[in-house]
Tab-separated table of C-alpha atoms and ligand atoms in Angstrom:
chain	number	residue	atom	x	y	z
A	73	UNK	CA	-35.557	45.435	-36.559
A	74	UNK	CA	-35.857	43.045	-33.865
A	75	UNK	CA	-36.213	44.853	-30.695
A	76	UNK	CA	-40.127	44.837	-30.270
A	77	UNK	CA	-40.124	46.743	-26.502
A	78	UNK	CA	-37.662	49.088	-24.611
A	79	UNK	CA	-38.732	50.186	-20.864
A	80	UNK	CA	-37.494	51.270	-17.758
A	81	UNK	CA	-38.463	50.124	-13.873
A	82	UNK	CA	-37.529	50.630	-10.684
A	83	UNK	CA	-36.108	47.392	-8.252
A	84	UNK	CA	-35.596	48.650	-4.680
A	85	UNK	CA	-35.895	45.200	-1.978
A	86	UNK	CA	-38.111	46.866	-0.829
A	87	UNK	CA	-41.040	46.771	-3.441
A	88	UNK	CA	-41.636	42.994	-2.529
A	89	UNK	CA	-40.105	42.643	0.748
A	90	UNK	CA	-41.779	45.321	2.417
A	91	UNK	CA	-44.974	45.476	0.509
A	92	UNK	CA	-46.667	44.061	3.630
A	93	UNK	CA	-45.973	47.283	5.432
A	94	UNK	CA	-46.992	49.909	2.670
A	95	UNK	CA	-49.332	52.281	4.141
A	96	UNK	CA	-50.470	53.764	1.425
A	97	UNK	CA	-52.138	50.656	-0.358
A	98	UNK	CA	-54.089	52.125	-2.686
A	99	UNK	CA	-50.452	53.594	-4.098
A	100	UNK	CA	-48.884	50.376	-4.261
A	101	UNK	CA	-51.825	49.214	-5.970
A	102	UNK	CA	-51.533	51.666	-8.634
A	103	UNK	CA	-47.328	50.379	-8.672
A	104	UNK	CA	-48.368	47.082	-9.033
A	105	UNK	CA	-51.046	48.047	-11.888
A	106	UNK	CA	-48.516	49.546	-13.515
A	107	UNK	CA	-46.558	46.590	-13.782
A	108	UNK	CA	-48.938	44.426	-14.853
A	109	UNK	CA	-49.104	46.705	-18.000
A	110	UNK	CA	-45.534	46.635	-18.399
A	111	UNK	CA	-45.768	42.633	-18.131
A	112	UNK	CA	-48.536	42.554	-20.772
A	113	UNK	CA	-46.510	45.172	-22.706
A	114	UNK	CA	-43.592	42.703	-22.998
A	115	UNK	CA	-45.947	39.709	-23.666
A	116	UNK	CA	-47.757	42.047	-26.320
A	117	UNK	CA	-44.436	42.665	-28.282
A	118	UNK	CA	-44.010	39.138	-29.174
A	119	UNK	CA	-40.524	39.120	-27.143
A	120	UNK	CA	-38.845	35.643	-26.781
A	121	UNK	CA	-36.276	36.722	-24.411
A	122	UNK	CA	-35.489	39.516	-22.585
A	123	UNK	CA	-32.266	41.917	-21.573
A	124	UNK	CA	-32.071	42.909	-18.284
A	125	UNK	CA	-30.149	46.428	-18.359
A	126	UNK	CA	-29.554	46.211	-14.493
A	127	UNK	CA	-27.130	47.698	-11.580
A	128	UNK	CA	-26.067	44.812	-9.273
A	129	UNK	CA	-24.825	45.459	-5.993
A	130	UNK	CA	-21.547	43.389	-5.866
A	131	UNK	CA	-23.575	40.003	-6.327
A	132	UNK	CA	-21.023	39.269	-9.015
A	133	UNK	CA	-18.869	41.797	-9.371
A	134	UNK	CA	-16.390	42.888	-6.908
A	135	UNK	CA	-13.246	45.534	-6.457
A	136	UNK	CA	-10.963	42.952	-7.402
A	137	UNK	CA	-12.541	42.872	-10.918
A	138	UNK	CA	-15.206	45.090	-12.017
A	139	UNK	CA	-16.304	45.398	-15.612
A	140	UNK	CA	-18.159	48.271	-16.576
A	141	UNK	CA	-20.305	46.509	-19.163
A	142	UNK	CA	-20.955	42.435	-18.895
A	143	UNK	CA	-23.144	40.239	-20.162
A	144	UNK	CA	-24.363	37.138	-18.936
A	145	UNK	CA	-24.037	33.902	-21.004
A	146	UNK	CA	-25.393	31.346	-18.830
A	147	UNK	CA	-27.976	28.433	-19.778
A	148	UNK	CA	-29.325	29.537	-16.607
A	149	UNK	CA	-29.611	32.320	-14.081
A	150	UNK	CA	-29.888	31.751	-10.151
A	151	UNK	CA	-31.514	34.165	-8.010
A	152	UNK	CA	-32.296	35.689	-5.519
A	153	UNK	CA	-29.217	35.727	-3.689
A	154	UNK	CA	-30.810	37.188	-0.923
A	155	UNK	CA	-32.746	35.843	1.609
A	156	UNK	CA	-35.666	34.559	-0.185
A	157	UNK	CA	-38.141	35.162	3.322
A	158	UNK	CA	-36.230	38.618	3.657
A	159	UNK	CA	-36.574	40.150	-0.026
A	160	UNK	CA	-40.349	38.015	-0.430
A	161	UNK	CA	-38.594	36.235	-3.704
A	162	UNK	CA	-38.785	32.357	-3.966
A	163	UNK	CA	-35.194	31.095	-4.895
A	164	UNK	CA	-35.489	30.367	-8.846
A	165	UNK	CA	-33.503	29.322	-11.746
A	166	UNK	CA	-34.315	31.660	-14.763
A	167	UNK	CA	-33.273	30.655	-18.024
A	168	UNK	CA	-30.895	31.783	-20.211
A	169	UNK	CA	-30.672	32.534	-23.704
A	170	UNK	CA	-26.607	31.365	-24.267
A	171	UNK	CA	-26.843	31.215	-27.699
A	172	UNK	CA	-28.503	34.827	-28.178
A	173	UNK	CA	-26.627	36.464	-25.722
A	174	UNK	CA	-23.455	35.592	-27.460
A	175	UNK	CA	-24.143	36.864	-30.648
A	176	UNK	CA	-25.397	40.104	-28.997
A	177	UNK	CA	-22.410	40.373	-27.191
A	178	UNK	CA	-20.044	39.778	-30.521
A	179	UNK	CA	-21.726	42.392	-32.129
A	180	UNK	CA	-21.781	44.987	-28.835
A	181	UNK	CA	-18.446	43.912	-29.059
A	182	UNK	CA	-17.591	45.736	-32.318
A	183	UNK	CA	-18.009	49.402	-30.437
A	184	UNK	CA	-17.946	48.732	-26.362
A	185	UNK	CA	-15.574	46.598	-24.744
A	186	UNK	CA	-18.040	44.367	-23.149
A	187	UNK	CA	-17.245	41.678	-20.678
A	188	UNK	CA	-18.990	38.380	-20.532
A	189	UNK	CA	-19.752	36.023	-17.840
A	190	UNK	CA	-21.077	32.091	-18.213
A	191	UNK	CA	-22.610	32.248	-14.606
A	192	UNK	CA	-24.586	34.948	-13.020
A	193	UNK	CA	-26.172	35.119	-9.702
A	194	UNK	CA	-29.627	37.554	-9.671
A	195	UNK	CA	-29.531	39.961	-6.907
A	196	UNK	CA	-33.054	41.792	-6.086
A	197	UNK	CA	-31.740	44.234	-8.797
A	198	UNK	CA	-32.899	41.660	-10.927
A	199	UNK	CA	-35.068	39.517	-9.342
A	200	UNK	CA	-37.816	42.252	-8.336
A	201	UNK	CA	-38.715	43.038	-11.871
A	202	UNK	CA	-39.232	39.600	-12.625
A	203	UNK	CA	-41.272	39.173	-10.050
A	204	UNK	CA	-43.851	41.131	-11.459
A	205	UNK	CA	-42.444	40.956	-15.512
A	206	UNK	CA	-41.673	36.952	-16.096
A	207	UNK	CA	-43.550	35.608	-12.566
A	208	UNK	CA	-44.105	31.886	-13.936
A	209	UNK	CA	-39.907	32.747	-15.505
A	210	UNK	CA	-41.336	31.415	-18.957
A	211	UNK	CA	-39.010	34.012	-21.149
A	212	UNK	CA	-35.375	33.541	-21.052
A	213	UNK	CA	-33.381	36.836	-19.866
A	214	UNK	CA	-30.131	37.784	-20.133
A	215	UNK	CA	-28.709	39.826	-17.335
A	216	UNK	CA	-26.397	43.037	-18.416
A	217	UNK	CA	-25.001	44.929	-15.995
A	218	UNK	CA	-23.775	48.095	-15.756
A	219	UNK	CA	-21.015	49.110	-12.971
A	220	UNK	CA	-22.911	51.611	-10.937
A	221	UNK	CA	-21.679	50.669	-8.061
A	222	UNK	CA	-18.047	51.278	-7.569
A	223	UNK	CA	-16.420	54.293	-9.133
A	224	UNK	CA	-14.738	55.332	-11.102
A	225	UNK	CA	-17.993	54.721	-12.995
A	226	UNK	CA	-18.564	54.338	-16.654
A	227	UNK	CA	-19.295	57.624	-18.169
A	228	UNK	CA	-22.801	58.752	-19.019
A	229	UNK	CA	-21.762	59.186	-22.558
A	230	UNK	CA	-20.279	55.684	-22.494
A	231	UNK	CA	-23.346	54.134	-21.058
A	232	UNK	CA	-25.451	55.679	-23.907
A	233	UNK	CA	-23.081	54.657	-26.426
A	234	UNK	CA	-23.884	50.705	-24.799
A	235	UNK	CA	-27.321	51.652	-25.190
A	236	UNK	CA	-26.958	52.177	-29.045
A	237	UNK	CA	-24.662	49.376	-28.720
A	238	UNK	CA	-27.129	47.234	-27.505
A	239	UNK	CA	-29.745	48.183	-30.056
A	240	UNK	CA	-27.846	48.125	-33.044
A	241	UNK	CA	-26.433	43.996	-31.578
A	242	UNK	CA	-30.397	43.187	-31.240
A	243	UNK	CA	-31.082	44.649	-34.591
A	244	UNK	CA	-28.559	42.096	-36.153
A	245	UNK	CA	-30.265	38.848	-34.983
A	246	UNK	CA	-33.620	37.179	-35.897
A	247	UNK	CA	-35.186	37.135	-31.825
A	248	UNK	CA	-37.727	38.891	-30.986
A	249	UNK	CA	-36.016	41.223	-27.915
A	250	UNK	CA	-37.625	42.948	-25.068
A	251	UNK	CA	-35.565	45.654	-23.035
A	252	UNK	CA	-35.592	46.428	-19.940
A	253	UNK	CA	-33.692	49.345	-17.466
A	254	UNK	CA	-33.102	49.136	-14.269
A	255	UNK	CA	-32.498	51.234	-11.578
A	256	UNK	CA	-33.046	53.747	-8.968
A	257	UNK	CA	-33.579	56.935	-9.659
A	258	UNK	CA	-32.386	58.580	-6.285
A	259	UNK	CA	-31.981	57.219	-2.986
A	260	UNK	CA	-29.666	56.301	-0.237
A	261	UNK	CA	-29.558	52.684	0.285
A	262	UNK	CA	-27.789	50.909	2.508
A	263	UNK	CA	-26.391	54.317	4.336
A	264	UNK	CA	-28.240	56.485	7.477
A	265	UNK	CA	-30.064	58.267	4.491
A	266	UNK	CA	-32.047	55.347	3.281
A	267	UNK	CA	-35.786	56.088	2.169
A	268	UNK	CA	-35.070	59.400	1.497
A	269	UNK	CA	-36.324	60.215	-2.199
A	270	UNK	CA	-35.609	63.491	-3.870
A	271	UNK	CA	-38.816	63.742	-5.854
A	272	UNK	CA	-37.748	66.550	-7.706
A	273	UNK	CA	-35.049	65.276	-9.172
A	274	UNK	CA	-36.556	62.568	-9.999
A	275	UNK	CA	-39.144	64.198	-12.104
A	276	UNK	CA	-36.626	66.554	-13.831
A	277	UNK	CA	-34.634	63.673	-14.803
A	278	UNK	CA	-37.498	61.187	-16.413
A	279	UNK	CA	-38.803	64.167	-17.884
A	280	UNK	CA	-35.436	64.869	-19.390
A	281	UNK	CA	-35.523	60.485	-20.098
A	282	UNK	CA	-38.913	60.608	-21.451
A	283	UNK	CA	-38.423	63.470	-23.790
A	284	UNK	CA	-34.860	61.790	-25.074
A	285	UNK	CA	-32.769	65.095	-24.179
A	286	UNK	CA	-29.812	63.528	-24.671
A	287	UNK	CA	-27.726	66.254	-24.293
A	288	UNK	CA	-29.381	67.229	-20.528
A	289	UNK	CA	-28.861	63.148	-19.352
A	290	UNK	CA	-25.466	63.309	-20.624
A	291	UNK	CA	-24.540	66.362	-18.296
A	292	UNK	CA	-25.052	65.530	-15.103
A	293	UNK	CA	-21.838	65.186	-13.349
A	294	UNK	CA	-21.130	62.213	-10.688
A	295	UNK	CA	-20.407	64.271	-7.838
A	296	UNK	CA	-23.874	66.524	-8.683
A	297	UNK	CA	-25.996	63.335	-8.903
A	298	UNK	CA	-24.247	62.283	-5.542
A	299	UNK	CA	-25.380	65.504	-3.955
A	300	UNK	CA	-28.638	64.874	-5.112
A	301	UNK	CA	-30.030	61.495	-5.500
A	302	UNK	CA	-27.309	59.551	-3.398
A	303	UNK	CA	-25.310	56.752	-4.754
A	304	UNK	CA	-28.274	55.039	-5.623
A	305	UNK	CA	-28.580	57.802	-8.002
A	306	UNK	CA	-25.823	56.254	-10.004
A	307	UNK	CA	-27.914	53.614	-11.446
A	308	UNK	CA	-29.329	56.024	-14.431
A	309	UNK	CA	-26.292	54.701	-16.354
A	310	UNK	CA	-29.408	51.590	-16.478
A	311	UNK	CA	-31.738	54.511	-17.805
A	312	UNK	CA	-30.221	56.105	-20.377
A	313	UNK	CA	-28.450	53.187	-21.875
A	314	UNK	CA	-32.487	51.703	-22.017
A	315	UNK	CA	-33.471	55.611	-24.130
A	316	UNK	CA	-30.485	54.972	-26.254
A	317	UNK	CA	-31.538	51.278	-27.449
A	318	UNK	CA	-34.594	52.749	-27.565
A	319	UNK	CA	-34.414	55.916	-29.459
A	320	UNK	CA	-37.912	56.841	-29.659
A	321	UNK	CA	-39.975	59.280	-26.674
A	322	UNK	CA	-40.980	58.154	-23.519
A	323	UNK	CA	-44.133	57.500	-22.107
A	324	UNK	CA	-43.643	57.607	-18.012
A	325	UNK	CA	-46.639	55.253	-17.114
A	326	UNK	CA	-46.613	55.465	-13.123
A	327	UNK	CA	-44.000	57.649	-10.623
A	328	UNK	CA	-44.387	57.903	-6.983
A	329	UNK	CA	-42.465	59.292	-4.005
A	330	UNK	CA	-45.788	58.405	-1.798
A	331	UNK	CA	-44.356	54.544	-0.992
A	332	UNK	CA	-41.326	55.947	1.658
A	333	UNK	CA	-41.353	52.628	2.981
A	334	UNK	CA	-40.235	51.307	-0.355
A	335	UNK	CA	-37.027	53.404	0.184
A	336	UNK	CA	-37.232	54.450	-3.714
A	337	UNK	CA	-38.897	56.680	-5.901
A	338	UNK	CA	-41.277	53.920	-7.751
A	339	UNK	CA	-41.178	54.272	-11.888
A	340	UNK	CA	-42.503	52.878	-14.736
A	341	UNK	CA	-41.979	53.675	-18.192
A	342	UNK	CA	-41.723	52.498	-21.810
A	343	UNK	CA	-40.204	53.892	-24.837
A	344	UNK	CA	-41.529	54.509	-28.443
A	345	UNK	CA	-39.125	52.251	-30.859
A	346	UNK	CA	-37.423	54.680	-33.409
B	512	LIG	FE1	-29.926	49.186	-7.177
C-alpha cells in the first residue's frame, strides 16, 4: 500500500492574489494555519511525489478536445499561467514524475479511459495549493485533471470510480504517493455572481465527504448543484474522486465562508487511509 496521504483543498485566485485585501486576518490566518498542517501532513507521510486531483479552467484543455480524465506525463510542469503579479504566484517549473505517472496511468488505464498529456501548463487551480503545499517545489507532482469545466461532465459515479482507479494504480507501484483534491466547493467565478458562497451547502456536502456517504455524493444531480453552488460547484468531481482513493473517514481540518473576498468557501481536509 503505497499511498501514505489523501486530502482535499480549496484553490480559488483569490487565496494568494487577494490575500492583501482580506479583512478578516485573523481568518486567513487560521486558512493559512491550516495549510501549513496539511504541508507538514504530506511531508509527514514520507510522500516522494504528489497527484494533483485538480479542475483546470481551459489552461489545457479546450472544446475542441476535452478529456474527462488526463494525466500529465511531463519531466516538468510550468505554471502559473496567469499573471504571476495578478494571482501573487512567481512563474515556476515544477517537476515531474514521467516515469511514475506512466505506470499510474497504465494501470488507471485497466478500468477508466484516461487520457495522457507530455506537457501541462499549471493554472492557479494548481498553482495555489502549491504555494502553500510544495513552496520551495522540492516534490515532484503530477497534475490530473478532471473535466469540470465544460459539460457534458463526467458523471459523479465515474469520477469516484477514477478515484478507486487512482488508488488501486498507486497501490501497484513502490512510491511513496501523496493525494491531493482540488476544488471549489460552491461559487460563481468568473460570472456577476462571483464571491457568493452557499455555506450551507457547503457544509452538507463535506459532511456527506467527510463521513464517506457515498451514496449521498453520488446523487446530486448537475443541474441541482448548478442551482446551488454555481458552476464552480462542479469541481466536487476533484472531491469525491480524492474520498474514493482514499476510502477511509474524513477529518475536515478548517472551513470558512468568513473570507468573501476570497470568492470561495475556504476548506481543508484529510482522509483516514482504508
Ligand atoms: Fe476551479
Amino acid at each position: 500500500m503505497t499511498l501514505v496521504y489523501a486530502g482535499v483543498v480549496s484553490h480559488a485566485p483569490g487565496i494568494t492574489g487577494r490575500a492583501h485585501m482580506v479583512e478578516n486576518v485573523a481568518e486567513r490566518e487560521r486558512l493559512y494555519e491550516a495549510l501549513h498542517q496539511q504541508r507538514r501532513d504530506i511531508v509527514d507521510s514520507g510522500a516522494e511525489a504528489l497527484v494533483v486531483v485538480a479542475a483546470e479552467h481551459f489552461a489545457n484543455f479546450f472544446m475542441n478536445n476535452m478529456p474527462a480524465y488526463c494525466i500529465g506525463l511531463g519531466e516538468y510542469h510550468e505554471g502559473p499561467i496567469e499573471d504571476p503579479d495578478w494571482l501573487k504566484i512567481e512563474r515556476v517549473r515544477i517537476p515531474g514524475a514521467p516515469q511514475l505517472a506512466r505506470q499510474l496511468a497504465e494501470q488507471v488505464m485497466q478500468s477508466v479511459d484516461v487520457a495522457y498529456a507530455e506537457e501541462w501548463k499549471c493554472d492557479h487551480g494548481i498553482m495555489v495549493p502549491l504555494n502553500f503545499l510544495t513552496p520551495d517545489y522540492d516534490l515532484p507532482v503530477i497534475p490530473v485533471n478532471i473535466n469540470c469545466q465544460g459539460p457534458p461532465l463526467t458523471p459523479l459515479h465515474r469520477a469516484w470510480a477514477f478515484g478507486e482507479a487512482l488508488r488501486r494504480a498507486c497501490d501497484s507501484v513502490d512510491d511513496k504517493i501523496a493525494l491531493l483534491g482540488t476544488g471549489g466547493i460552491s461559487h460563481w467565478p468568473a460570472t456577476p455572481d462571483s464571491g457568493k458562497i452557499n455555506e450551507a451547502w457547503d457544509r452538507a456536502f463535506l459532511q456527506q465527504l467527510m463521513q464517506q456517504d457515498k451514496s449521498a455524493l453520488l446523487a446530486y444531480s448537475d443541474a441541482e448543484t448548478y442551482a446551488q453552488a454555481g458552476q464552480g460547484g462542479f469541481e466536487i468531481r476533484t472531491y469525491i474522486a480524492a474520498a474514493a482513493a482514499a476510502r477511509g473517514a474524513g477529518e475536515l481540518q478548517f472551513y470558512t465562508a468568513d473570507l468573501p473576498i476570497f470568492a470561495v468557501g475556504c476548506t481543508v481536509a484529510r482522509f483516514a487511509l482504508a
